Short mmCIF file of C-alpha atoms in Angstrom, two decimals:
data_model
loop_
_atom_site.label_atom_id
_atom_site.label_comp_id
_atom_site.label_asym_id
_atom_site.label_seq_id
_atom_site.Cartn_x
_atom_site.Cartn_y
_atom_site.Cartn_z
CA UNK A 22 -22.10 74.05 -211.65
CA UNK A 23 -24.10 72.92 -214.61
CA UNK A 24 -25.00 69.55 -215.47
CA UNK A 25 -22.77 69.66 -218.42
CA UNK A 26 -19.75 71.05 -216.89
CA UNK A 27 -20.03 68.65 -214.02
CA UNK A 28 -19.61 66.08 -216.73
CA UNK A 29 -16.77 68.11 -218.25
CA UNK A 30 -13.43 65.89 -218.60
CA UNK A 31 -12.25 68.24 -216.16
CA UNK A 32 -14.80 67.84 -213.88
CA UNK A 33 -13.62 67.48 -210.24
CA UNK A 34 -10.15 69.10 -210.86
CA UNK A 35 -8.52 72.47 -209.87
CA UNK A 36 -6.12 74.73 -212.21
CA UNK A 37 -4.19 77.98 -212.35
CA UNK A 38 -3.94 80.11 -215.54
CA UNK A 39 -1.03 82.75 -214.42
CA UNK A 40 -2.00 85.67 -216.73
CA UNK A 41 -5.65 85.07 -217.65
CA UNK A 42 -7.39 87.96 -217.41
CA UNK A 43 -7.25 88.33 -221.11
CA UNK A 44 -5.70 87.05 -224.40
CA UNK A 45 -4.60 83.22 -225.09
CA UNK A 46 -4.66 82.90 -220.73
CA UNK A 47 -8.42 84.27 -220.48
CA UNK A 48 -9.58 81.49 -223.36
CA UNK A 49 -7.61 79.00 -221.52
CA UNK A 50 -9.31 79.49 -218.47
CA UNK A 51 -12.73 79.65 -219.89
CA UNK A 52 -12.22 76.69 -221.95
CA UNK A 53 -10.66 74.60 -219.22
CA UNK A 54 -13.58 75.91 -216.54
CA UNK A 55 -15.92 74.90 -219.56
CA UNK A 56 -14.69 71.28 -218.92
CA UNK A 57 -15.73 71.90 -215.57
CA UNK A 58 -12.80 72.69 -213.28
CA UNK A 59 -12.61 74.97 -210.57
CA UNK A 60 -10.14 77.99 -212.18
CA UNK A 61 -7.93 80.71 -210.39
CA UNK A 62 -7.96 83.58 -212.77
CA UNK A 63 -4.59 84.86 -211.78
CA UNK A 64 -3.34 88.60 -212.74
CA UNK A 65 -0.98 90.92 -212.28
CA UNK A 66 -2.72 94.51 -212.39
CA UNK A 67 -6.29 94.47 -214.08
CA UNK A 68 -8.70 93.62 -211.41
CA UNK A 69 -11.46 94.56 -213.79
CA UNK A 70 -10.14 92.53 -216.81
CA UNK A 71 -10.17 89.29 -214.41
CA UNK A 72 -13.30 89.52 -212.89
CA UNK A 73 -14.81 90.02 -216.55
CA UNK A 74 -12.84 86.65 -216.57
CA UNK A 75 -14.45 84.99 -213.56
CA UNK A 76 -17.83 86.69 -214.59
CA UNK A 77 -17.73 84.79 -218.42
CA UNK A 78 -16.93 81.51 -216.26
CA UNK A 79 -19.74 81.75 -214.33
CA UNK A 80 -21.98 82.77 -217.02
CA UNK A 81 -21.06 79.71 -218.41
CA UNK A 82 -21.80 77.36 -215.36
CA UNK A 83 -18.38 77.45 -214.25
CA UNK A 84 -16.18 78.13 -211.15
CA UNK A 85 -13.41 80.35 -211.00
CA UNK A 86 -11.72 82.85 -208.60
CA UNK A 87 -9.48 85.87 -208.65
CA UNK A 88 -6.06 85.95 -207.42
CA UNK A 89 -3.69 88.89 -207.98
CA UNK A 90 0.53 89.05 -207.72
CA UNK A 91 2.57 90.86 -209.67
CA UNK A 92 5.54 88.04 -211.20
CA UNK A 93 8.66 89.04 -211.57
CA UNK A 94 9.48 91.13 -208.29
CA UNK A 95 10.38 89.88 -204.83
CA UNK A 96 7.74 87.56 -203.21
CA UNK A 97 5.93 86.91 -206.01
CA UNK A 98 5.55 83.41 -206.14
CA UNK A 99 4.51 83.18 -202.31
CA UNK A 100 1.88 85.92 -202.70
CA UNK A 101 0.64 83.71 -205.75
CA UNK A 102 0.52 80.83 -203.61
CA UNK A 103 -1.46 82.36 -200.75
CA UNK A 104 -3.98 83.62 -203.19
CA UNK A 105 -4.32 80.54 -204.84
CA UNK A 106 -4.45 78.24 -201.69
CA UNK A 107 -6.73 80.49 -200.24
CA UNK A 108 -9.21 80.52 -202.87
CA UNK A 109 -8.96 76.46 -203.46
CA UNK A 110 -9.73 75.84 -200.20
CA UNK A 111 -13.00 78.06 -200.22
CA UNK A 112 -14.17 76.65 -203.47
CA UNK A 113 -13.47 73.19 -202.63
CA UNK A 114 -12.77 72.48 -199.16
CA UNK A 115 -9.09 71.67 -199.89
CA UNK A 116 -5.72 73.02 -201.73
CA UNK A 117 -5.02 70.67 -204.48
CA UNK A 118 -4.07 71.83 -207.64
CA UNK A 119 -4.82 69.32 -210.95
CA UNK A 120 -3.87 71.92 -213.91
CA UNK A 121 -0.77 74.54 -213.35
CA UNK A 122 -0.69 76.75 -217.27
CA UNK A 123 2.30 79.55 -216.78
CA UNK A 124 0.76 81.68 -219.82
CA UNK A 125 1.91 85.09 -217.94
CA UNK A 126 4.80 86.49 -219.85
CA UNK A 127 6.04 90.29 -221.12
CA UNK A 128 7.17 90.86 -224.69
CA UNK A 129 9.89 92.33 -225.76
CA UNK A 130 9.83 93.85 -229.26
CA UNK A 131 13.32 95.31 -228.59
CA UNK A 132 16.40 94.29 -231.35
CA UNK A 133 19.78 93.87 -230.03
CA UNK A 134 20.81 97.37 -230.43
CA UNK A 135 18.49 98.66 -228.44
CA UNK A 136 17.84 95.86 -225.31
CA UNK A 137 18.80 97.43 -221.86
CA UNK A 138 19.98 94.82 -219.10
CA UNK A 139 16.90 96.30 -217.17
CA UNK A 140 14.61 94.94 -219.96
CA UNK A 141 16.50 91.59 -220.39
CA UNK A 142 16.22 90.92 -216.29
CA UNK A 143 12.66 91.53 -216.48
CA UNK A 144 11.59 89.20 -219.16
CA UNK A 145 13.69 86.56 -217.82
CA UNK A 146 12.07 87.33 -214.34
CA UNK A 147 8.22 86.91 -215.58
CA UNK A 148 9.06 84.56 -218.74
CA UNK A 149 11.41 81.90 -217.20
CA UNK A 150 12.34 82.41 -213.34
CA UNK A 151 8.40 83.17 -212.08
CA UNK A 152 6.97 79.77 -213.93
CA UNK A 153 10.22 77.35 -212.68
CA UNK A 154 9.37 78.38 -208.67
CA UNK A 155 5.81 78.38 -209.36
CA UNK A 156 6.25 74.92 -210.30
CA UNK A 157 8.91 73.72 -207.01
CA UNK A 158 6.00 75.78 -204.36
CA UNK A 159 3.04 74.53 -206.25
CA UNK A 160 4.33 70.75 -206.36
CA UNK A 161 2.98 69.56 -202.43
CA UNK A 162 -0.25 70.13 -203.63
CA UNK A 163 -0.24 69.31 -206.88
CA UNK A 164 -2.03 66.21 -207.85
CA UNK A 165 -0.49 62.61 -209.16
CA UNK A 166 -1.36 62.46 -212.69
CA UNK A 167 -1.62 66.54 -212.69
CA UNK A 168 -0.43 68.69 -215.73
CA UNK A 169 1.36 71.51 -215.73
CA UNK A 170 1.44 73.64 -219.01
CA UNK A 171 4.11 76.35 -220.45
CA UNK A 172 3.11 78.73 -223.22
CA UNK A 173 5.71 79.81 -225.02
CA UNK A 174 6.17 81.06 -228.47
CA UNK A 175 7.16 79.72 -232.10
CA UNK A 176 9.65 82.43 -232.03
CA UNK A 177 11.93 79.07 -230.98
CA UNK A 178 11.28 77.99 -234.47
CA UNK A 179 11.36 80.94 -236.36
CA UNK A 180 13.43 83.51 -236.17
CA UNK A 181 12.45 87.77 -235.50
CA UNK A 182 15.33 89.94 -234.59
CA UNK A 183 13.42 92.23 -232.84
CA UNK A 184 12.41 89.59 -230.08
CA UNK A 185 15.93 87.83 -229.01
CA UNK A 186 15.59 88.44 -225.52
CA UNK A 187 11.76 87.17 -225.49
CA UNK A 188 12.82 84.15 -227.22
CA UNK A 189 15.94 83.88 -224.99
CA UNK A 190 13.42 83.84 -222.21
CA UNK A 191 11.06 81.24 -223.77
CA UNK A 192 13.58 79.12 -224.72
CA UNK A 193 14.32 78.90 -220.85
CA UNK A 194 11.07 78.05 -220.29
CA UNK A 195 10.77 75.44 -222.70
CA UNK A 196 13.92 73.69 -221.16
CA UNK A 197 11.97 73.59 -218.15
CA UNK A 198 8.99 71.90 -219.44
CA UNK A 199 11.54 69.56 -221.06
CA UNK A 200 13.48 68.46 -217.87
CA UNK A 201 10.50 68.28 -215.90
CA UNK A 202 8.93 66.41 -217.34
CA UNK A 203 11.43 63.95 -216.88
CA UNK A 204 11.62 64.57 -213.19
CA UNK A 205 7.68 64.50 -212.84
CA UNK A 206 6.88 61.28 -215.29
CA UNK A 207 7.04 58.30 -211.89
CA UNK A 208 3.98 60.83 -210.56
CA UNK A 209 2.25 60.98 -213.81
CA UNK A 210 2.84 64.32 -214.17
CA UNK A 211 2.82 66.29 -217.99
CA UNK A 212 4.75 69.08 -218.82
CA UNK A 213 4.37 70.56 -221.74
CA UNK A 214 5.26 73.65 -223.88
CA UNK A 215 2.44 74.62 -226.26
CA UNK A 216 3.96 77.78 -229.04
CA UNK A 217 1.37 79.97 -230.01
CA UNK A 218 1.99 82.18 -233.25
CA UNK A 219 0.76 85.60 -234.13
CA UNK A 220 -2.29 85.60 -232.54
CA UNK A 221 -4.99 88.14 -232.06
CA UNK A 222 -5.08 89.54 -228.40
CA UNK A 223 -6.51 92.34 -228.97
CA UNK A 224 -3.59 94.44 -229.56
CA UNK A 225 -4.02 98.14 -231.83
CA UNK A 226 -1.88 96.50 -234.43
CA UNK A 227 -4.54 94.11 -235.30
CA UNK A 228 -7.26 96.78 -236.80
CA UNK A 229 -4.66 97.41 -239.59
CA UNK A 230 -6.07 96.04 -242.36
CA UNK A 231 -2.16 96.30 -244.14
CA UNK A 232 -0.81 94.38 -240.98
CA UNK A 233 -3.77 91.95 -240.98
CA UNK A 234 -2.82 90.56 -244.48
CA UNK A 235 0.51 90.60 -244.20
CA UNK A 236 0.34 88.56 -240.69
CA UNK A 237 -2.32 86.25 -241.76
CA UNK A 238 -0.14 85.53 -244.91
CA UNK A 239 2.30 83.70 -242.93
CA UNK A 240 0.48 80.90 -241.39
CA UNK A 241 -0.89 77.83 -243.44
CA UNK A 242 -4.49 78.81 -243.16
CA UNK A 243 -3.86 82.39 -244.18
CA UNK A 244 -5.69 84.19 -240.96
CA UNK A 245 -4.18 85.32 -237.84
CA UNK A 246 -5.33 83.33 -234.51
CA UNK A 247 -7.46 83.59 -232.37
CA UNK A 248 -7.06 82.86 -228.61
CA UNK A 249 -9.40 79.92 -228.66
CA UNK A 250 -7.33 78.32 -231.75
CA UNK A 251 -4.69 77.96 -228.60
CA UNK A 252 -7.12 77.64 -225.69
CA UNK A 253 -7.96 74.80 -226.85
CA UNK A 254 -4.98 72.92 -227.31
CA UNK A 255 -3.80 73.91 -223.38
CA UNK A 256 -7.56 72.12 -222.46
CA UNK A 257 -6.47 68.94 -224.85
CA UNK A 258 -3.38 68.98 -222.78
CA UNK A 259 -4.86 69.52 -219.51
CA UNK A 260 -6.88 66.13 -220.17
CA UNK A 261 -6.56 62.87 -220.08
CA UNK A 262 -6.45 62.70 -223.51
CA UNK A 263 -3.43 63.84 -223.39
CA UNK A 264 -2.16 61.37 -220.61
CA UNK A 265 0.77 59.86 -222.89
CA UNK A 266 2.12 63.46 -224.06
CA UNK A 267 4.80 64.94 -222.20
CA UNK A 268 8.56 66.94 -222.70
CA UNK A 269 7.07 68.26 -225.80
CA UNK A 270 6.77 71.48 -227.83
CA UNK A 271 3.68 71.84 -229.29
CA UNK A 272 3.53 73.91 -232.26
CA UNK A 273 0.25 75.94 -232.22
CA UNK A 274 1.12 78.46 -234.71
CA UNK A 275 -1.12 77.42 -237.49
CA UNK A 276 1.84 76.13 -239.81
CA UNK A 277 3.46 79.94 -239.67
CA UNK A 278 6.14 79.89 -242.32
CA UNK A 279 5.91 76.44 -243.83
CA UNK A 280 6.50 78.11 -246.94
CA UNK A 281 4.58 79.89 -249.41
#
C-alpha cells in the first residue's frame, strides 16, 4: 500500500461495495480504497468488469479483491459471505468488516401497466430483501463504530411513473437504513441512505446529445452526474467525519428539480 493511502482516513479498515464493478459502486470502491481500505469488489456476472475494478485499485496503491454472487436468488447472501470472509482473511489475517455500501440494485423502467409480478419480486429481491440479510449475516463481524451505507435513489423525492416498483423497492431500503440505525446507534454503528440522481453510468442513453440537455436541465448545476459526484459522498460517510450522521437520506442528486 502506498504511503499516502496508508495514511488514508480509511486506513486500517475493511469494506464491501455489493455491485462495484462499474457505475456509482466501482467509484465508491476506488474512492474508499483511495482512503486506504482493504475493498471487496463484489459482482454479480462481469468477472472482467471487476477485476478492471480491482486492477484501477491497485494501480492506485490500493487493496481490493473480487468476490462474485448473484443477489436476489436462493443462497445469495451466504455465497456473498463466504467470498467476502474468505478474501478478508487473506488480505488481512482476519474477517472484520469496517464499511458495508449495498449499491447493487436492478432498475425497473416499467409503468404500472406494464409491471409483471415476476419483475416486481425481482427488484424487491436485489433492491430491498438482499441488502436487509446482508446486513443481519454481516453484523458478527462487523466492527463497533462501522458504517454501513444504502444507495438508493431520489426517485423517493421525485416522482417518475415509469419507475414505481424501483422506487417501491428503494423506499424499502431506505426504511431499513432508517430503523437500523436506531438498532445499531449503542455500537456506533451509521446507517445511512445516500439518493443519487440521473447520473452517468455509462448507459447508451447518455451519447444523446437531445437526452443530455434535457437530463442535465433538471439538476441545479445543469449537467448530469458523474459517479464520483456520488462516490464521494458514500467515502464522506464511510469516515469519521461522518461519525454524528446516521438514519438519514442523503440527497445526492445535485438539487434535481428544485425548480427552474
Amino acid at each position: 500500500m502506498s504511503k499516502e493511502n496508508s495514511m488514508g482516513k480509511l486506513a486500517n479498515k475493511t469494506a464491501l461495495v455489493t455491485g462495484s464493478s462499474r457505475g456509482i459502486g466501482r467509484a465508491a470502491a476506488l474512492r474508499i480504497a483511495a482512503e486506504g481500505a482493504v475493498v471487496a469488489v463484489h459482482y454479480a456476472t462481469n468477472t472482467d468488469a471487476a477485476k478492471q475494478t480491482v486492477a484501477a485499485i491497485e494501480e492506485q496503491g490500493g487493496r481490493a479483491f473480487a468476490v462474485q454472487a448473484e443477489l436476489g436468488v436462493p443462497g445469495d447472501v451466504d455465497t456473498l459471505f463466504e467470498g467476502l470472509t474468505a478474501g478478508l482473511r487473506e488480505q488481512t489475517g482476519e474477517t472484520a468488516l469496517d464499511i458495508l455500501v449495498n449499491n447493487a440494485g436492478v432498475m425497473g423502467g416499467v409503468g404500472l401497466e406494464d409491471i409483471t409480478p415476476e419483475q416486481f419480486d425481482r427488484m424487491i429481491a436485489v433492491n430491498a430483501k438482499a441488502p436487509l440479510f446482508l446486513v443481519q449475516k454481516v453484523l458478527p463481524i462487523l466492527r463497533d463504530g462501522g458504517r454501513v451505507i444504502n444507495i438508493g435513489t431520489g426517485l423517493l423525492r421525485y416522482a417518475n411513473p415509469d419507475e414505481i416498483a424501483y422506487s417501491m423497492s428503494k423506499g424499502a431500503l431506505d426504511q431499513i437504513s432508517l430503523h437500523l440505525a436506531r438498532l445499531l446507534g449503542p455500537r456506533g454503528i451509521t446507517v445511512n441512505t445516500v439518493a443519487p440522481g440521473v447520473t452517468n453510468t455509462g448507459s447508451p442513453i447518455f451519447d444523446m446529445p437531445e437526452v443530455r440537455e434535457v437530463l442535465a436541465n433538471m439538476t441545479a448545476f445543469k449537467r448530469i452526474a458523474e459517479p464520483s459526484d456520488v462516490g464521494d459522498v458514500v467515502a464522506f460517510l464511510a469516515s469519521d467525519d461522518a461519525r454524528w450522521i446516521t438514519g438519514t437520506f442523503v440527497d445526492a442528486s445535485g438539487g434535481t428539480l428544485l425548480g427552474g
